[in-house]
mmCIF file of C-alpha atoms in Angstrom:
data_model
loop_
_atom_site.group_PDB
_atom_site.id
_atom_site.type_symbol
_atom_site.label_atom_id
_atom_site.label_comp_id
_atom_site.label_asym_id
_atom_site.label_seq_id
_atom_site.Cartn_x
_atom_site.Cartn_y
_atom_site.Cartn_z
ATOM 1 C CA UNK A 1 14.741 -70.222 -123.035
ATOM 2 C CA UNK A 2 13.973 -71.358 -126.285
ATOM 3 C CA UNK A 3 15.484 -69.934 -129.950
ATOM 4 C CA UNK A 4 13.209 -68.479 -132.203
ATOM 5 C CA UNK A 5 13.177 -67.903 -136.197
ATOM 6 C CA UNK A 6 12.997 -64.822 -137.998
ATOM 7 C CA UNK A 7 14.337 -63.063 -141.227
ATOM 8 C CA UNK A 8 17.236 -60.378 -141.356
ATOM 9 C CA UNK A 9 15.196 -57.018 -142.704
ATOM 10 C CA UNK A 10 18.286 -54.386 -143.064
ATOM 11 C CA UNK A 11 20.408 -52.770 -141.309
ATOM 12 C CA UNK A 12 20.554 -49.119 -139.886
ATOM 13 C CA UNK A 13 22.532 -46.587 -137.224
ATOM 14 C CA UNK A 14 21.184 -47.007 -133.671
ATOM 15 C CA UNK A 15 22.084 -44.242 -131.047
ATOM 16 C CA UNK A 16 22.594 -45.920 -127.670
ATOM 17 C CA UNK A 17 22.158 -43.629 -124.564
ATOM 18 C CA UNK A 18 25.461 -41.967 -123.934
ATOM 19 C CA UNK A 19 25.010 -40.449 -127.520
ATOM 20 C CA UNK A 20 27.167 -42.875 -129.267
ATOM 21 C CA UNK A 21 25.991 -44.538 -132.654
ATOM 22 C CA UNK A 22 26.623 -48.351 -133.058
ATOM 23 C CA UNK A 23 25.329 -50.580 -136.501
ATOM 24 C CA UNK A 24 22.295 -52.553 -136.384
ATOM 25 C CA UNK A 25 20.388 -54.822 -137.715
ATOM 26 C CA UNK A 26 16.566 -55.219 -137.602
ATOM 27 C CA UNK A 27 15.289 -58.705 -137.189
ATOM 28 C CA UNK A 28 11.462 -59.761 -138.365
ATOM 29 C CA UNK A 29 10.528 -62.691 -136.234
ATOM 30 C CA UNK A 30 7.217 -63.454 -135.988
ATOM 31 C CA UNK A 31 6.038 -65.517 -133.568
ATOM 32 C CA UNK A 32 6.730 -69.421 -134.348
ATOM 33 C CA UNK A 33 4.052 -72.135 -132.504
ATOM 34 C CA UNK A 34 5.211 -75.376 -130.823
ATOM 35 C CA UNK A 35 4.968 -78.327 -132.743
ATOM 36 C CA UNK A 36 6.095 -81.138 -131.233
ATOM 37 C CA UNK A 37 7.435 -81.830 -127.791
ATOM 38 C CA UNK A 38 10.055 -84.785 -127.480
ATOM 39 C CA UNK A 39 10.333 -85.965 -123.793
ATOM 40 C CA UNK A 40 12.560 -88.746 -122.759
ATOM 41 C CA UNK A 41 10.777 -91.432 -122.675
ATOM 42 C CA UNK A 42 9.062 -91.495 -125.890
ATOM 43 C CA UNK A 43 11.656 -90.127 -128.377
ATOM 44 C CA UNK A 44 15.013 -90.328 -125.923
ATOM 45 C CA UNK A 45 15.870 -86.935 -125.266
ATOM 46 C CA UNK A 46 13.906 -84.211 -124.482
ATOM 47 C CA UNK A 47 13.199 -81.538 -127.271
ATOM 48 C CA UNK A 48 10.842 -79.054 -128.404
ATOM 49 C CA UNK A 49 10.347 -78.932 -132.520
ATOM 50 C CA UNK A 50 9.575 -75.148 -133.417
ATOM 51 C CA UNK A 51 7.307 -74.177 -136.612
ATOM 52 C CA UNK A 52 8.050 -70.692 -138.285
ATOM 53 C CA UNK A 53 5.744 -68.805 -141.210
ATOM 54 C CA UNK A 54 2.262 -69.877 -142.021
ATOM 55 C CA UNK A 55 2.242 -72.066 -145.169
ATOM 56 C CA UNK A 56 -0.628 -73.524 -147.572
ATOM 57 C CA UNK A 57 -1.688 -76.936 -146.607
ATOM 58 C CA UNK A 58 -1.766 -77.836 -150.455
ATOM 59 C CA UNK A 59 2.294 -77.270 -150.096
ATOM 60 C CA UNK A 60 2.947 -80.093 -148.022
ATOM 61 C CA UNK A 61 3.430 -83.389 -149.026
ATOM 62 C CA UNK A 62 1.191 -85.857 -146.973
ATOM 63 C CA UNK A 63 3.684 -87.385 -144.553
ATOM 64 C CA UNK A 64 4.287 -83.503 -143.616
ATOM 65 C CA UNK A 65 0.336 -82.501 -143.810
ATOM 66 C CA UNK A 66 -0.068 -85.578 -140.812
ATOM 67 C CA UNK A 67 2.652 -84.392 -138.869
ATOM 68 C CA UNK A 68 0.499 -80.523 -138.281
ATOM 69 C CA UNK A 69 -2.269 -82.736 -138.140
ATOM 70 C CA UNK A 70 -2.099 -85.010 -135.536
ATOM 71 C CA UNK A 71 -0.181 -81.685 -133.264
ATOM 72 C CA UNK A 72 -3.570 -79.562 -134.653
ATOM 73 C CA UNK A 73 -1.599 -76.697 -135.340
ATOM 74 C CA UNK A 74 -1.466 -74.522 -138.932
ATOM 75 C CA UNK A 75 1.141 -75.811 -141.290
ATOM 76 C CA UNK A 76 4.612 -73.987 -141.423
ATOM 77 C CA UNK A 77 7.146 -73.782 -143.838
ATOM 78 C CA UNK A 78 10.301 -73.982 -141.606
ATOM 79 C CA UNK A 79 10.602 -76.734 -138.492
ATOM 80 C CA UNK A 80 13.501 -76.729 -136.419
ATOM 81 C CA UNK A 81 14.300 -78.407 -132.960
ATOM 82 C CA UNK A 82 15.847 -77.346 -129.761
ATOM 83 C CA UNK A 83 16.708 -79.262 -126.832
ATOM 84 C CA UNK A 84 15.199 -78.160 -123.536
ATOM 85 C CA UNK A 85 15.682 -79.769 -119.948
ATOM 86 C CA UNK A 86 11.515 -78.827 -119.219
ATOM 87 C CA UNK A 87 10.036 -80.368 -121.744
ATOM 88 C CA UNK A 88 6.879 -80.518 -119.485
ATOM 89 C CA UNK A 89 6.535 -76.570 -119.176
ATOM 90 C CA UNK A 90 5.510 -76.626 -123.703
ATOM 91 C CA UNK A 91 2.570 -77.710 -125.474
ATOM 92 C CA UNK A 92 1.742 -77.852 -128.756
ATOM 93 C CA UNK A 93 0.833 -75.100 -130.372
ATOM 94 C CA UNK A 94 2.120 -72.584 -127.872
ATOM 95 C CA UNK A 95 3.926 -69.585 -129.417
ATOM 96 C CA UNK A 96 7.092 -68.364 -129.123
ATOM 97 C CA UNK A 97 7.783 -64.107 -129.855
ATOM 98 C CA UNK A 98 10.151 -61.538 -129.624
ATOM 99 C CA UNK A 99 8.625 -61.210 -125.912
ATOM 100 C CA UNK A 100 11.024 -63.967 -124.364
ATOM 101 C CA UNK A 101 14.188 -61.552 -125.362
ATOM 102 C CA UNK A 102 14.632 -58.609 -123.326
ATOM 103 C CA UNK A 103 17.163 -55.307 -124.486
ATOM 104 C CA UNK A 104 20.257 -55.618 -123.008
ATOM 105 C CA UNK A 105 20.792 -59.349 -123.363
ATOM 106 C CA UNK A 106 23.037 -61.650 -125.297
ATOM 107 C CA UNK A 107 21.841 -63.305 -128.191
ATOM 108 C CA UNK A 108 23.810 -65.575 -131.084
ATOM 109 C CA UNK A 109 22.772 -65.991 -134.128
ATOM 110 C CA UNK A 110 23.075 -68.770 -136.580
ATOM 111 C CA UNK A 111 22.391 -68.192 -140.359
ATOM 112 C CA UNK A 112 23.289 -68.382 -144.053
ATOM 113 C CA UNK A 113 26.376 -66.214 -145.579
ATOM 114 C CA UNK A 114 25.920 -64.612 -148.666
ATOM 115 C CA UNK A 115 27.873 -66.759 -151.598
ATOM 116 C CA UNK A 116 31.593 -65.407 -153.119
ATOM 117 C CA UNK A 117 32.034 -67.881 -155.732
ATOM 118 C CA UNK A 118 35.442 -69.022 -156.238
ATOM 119 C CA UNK A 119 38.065 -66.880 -154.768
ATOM 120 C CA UNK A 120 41.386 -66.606 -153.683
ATOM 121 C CA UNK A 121 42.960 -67.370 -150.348
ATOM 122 C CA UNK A 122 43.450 -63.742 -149.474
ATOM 123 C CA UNK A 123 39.860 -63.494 -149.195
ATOM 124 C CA UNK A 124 38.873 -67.359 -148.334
ATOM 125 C CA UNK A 125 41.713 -67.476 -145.593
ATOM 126 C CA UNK A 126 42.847 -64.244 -144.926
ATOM 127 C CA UNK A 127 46.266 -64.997 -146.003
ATOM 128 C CA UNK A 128 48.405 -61.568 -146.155
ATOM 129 C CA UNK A 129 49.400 -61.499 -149.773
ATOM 130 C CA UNK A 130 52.572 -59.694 -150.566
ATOM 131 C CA UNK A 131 53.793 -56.409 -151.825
ATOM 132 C CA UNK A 132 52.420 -55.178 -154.878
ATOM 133 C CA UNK A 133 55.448 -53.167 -156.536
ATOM 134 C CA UNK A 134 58.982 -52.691 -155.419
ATOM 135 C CA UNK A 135 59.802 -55.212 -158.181
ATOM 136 C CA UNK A 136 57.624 -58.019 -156.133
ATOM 137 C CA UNK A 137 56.780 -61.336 -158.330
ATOM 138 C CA UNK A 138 54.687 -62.038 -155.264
ATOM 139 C CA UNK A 139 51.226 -60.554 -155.050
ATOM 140 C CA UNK A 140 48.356 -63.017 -153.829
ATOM 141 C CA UNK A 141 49.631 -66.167 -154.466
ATOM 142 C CA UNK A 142 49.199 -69.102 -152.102
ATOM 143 C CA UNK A 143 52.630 -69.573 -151.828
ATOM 144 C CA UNK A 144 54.064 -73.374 -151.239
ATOM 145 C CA UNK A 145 51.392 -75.709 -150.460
ATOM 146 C CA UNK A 146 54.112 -78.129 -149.047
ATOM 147 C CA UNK A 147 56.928 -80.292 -148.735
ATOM 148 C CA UNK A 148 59.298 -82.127 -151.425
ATOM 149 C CA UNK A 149 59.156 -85.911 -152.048
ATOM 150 C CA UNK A 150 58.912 -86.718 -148.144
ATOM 151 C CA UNK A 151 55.364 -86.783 -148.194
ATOM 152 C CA UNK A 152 54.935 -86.050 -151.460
ATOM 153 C CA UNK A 153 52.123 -85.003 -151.389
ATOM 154 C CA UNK A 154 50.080 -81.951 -150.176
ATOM 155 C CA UNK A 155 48.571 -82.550 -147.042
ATOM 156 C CA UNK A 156 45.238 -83.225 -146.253
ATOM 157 C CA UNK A 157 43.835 -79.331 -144.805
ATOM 158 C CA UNK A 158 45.987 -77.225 -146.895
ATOM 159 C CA UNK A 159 44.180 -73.911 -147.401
ATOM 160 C CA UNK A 160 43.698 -73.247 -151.379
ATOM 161 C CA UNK A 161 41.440 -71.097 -153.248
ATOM 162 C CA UNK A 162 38.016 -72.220 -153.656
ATOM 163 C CA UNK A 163 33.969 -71.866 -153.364
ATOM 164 C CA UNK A 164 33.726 -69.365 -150.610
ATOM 165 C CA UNK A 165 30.550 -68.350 -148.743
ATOM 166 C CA UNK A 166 27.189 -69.364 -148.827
ATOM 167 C CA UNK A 167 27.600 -72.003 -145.213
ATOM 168 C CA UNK A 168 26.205 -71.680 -142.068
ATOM 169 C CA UNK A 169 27.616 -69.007 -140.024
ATOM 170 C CA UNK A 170 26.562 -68.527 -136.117
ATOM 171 C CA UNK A 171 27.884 -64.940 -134.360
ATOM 172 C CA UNK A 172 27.727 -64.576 -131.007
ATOM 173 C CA UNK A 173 27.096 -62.590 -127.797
ATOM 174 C CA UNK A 174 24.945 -59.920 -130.740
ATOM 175 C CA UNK A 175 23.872 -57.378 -127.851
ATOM 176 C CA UNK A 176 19.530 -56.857 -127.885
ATOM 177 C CA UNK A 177 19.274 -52.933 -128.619
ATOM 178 C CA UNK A 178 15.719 -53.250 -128.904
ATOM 179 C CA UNK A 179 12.533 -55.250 -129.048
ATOM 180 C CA UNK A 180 8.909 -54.013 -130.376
ATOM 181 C CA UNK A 181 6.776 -56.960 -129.484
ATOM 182 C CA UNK A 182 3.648 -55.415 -131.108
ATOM 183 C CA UNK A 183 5.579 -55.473 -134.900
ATOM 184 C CA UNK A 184 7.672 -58.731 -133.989
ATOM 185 C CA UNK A 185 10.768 -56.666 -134.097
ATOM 186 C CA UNK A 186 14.351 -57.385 -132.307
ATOM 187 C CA UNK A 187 16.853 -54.653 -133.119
ATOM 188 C CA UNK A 188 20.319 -56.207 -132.333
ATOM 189 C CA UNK A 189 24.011 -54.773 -131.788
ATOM 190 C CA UNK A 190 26.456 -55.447 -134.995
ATOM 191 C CA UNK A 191 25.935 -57.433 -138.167
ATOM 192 C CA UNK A 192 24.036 -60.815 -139.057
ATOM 193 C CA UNK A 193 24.471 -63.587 -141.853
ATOM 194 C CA UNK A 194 23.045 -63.325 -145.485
ATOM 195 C CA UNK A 195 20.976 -61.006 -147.210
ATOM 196 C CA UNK A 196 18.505 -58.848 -146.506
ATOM 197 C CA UNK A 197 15.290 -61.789 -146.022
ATOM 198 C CA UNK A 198 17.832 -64.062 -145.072
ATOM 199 C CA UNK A 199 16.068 -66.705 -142.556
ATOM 200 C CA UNK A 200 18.449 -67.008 -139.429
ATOM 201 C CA UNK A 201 18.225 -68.724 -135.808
ATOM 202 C CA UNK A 202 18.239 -66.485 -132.783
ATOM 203 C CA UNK A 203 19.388 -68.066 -129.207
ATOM 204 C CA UNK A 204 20.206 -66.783 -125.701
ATOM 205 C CA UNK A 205 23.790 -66.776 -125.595
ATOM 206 C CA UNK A 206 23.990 -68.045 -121.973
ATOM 207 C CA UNK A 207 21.086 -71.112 -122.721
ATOM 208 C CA UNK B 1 10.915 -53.382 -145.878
ATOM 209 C CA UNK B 2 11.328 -49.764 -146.193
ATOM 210 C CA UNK B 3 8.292 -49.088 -144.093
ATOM 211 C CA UNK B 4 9.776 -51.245 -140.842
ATOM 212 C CA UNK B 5 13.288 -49.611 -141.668
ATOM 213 C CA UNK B 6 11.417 -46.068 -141.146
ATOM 214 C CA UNK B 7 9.690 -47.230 -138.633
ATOM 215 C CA UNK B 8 12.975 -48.255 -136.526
ATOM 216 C CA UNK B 9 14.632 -45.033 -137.036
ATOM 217 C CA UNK B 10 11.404 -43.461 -136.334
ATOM 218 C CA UNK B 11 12.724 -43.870 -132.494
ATOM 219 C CA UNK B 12 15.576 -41.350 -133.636
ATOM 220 C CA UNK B 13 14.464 -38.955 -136.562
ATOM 221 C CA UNK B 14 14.152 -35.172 -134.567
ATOM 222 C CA UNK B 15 11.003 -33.024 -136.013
ATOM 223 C CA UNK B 16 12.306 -29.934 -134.916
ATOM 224 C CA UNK B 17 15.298 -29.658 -137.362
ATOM 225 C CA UNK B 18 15.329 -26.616 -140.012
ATOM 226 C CA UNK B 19 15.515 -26.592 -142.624
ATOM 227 C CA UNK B 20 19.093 -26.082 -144.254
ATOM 228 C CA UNK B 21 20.791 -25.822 -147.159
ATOM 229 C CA UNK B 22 24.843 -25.575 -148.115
ATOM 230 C CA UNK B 23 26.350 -22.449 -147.833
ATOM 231 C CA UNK B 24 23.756 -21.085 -145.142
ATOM 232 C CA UNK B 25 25.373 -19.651 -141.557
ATOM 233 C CA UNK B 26 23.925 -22.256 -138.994
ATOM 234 C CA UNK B 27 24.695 -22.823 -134.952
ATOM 235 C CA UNK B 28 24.989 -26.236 -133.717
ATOM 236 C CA UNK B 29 24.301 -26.895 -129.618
ATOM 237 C CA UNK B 30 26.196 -29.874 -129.011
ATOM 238 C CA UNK B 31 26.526 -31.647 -125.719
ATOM 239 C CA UNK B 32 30.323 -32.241 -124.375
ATOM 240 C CA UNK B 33 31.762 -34.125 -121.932
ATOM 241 C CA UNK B 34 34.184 -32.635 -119.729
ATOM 242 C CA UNK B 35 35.264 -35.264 -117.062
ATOM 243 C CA UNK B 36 31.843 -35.549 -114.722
ATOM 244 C CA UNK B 37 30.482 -31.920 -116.320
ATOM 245 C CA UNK B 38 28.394 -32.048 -119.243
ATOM 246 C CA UNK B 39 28.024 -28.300 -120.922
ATOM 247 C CA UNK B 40 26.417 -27.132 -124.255
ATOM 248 C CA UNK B 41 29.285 -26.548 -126.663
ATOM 249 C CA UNK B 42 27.681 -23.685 -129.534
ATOM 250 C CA UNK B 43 29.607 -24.466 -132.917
ATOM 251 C CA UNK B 44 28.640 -21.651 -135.551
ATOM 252 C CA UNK B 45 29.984 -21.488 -139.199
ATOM 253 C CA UNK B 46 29.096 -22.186 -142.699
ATOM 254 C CA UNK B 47 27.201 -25.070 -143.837
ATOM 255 C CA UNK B 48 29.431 -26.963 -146.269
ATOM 256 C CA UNK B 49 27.435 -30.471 -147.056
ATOM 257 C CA UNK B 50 24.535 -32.835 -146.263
ATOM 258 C CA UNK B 51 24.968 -36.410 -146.537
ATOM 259 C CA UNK B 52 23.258 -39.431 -144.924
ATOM 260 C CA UNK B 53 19.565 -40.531 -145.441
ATOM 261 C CA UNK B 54 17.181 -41.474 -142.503
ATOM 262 C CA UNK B 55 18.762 -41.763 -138.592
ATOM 263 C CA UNK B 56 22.108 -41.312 -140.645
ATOM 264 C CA UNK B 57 21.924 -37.431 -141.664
ATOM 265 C CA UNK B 58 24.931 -35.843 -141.308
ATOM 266 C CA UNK B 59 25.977 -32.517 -141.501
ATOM 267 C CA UNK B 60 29.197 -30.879 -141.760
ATOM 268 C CA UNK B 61 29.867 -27.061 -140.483
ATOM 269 C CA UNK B 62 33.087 -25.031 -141.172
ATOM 270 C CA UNK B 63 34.130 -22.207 -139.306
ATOM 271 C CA UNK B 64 37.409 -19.901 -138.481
ATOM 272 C CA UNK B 65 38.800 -20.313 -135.341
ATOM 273 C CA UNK B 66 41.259 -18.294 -134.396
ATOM 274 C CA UNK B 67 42.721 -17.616 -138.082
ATOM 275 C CA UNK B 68 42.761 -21.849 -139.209
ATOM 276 C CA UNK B 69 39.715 -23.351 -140.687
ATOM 277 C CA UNK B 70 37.873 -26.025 -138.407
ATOM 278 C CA UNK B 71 35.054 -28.888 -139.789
ATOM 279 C CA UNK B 72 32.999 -30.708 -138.028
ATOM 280 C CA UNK B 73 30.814 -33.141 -139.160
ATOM 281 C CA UNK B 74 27.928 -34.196 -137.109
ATOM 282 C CA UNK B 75 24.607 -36.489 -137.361
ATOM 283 C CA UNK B 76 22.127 -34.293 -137.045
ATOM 284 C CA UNK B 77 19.329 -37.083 -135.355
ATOM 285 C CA UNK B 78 22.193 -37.991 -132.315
ATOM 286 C CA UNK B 79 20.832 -37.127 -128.971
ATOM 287 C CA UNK B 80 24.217 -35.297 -128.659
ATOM 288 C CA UNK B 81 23.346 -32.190 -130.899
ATOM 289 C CA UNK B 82 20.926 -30.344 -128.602
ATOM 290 C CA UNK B 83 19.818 -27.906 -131.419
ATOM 291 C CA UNK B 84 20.455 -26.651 -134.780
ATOM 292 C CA UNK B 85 19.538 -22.998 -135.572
ATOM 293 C CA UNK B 86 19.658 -21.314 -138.800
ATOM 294 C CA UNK B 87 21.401 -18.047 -138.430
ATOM 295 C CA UNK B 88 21.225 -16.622 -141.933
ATOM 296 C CA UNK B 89 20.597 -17.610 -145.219
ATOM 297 C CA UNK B 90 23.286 -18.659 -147.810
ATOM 298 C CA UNK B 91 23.222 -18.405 -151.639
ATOM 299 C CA UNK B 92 25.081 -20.625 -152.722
ATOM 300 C CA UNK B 93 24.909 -22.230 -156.187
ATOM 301 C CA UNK B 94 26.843 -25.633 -154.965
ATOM 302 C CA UNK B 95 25.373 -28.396 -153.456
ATOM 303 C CA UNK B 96 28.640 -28.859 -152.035
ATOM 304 C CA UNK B 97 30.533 -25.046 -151.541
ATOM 305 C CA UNK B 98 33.750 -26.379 -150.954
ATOM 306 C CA UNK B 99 35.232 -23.310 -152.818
ATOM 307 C CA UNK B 100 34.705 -21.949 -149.401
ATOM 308 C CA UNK B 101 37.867 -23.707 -148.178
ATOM 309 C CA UNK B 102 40.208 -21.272 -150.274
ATOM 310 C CA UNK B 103 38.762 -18.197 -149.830
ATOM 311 C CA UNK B 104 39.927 -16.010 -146.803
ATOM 312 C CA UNK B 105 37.291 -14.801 -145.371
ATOM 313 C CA UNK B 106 33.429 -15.357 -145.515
#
């Protein structure tokens, strides 16, 4: 089964069948077409290149504008590539939708965090901190980074404050609550990357 | 955005709910488990807040049982709660009549 784009909408309260309410998320994803299929022979593995969102051709630049072209299929803003063992069973332009998901199933999901700027290690690494009164000097330092003059130095690794957020973060096994094929919809179990309009990667957990 | 968030908790949102307001008398049907038996549990008391928009309205109900006061908040949209009825009108001036919690008796 192949991934699919879409774009994180919002998130809600779902009631599953025994009564109990879990978070979810709503997913937009509408359906992305085939570009390009790789097989072994001509590009040395075998791939299929995915395009997601309808785009002006006057956005492209003309390397891109030939690449739609000689597939014939409408220009998209976002390409990305997944490996397949059938290349055979795609063809360009085919589309891909919500369809190929079905409630109850596994999915990960692969997309953008929201940025932090530059913060401490209790919140970049989860470090513990340490009491706040009790006549503590010790709140949410770092602590030692290290060792005396054997190495002298700090060592290459050592968890400091810094830029956090804002990389590429994939969750898995995200359980499928829901999917509404006619509105492109996938309603899925938990929370996902980014923002609301985040663009994010959804896979079969077990591909 | 808002329109495909209403339209996913659409699935949940119950028509038949009445219309109430804090400080009203109201009876909740709830569904409860007990070991392989499901029965309909009737909780009755005073309306004390709303909160929650959409799928996520919640409501909580206090009552006297047995001489100590008992809250229970609920979402009102969960396939759980079987029914709310209004039994009778409050008037209270508070959106939130939690002066009910220290008086005796109501």
């Amino acid at each position: 089964m192949l991934g699919t784009l879409g774009e994180k909408v919002g998130m809600t309260q779902y009631f599953t069948e025994s009564g109990a309410s879990v978070g979810a998320t709503v997913i937009k994803s509408e359906p992305a077409a085939v570009v390009q299929v790789k097989t072994l022979e001509s590009d040395g593995y075998n791939g299929v290149q995915l395009g997601y969102k309808d785009t002006e051709k006057k956005k492209l630049t003309k390397p891109m504008k030939g690449h739609f072209d000689k597939y014939g299929v409408q220009p998209k803003k976002y390409l990305v590539e997944y490996r397949v063992d059938n290349p055979k069973d795609y063809d360009s332009g085919d589309e891909i939708t919500v369809e190929q998901f079905q409630s109850g199933e596994k999915v990960d999901v692969t997309g953008n965090s929201k940025g932090k700027g530059f913060q401490g290690v209790v919140k970049r690494w989860n470090f513990s901190g340490g009491p706040k009164t009790h006549g503590s000097r010790f709140h949410r330092k770092p602590g030692s980074v290290g060792m005396c003059v054997e190495p002298g130095r700090v060592l290459k690794g050592q968890k400091l404050p810094g830029r956090t957020g804002n990389e590429t973060v994939t969750i898995q096994n995200l359980e499928v609550l829901k999917i509404s094929p006619g509105d492109n919809l996938l309603v899925l179990k938990g929370s996902v990357p980014g923002p609301r309009d985040n663009l994010i990667q959804i896979r079969g957990s077990n591909d | 955005m808002d329109e495909i968030m209403n339209k996913v908790e659409s699935d949940f949102i119950k028509g038949d709910v009445p219309d109430v307001s804090p400080g009203d008398k109201v009876r909740v049907h709830e569904h409860v488990q007990e070991g392989s038996k499901e029965r309909i549990q009737v909780f009755e008391g005073v309306l004390l807040k709303k909160s929650g928009s959409g799928a996520n309205k919640m409501i909580t109900v206090r009552k006297h049982s047995s001489g100590i006061g008992v809250e229970k908040t609920l979402p009102i949209h969960s396939p759980k709660i079987e029914k709310i009825e209004l039994v009778k009108k409050g008037n209270s001036r508070q959106a939130r009549p939690y002066y009910l919690r220290r008086q005796r008796k109501y």
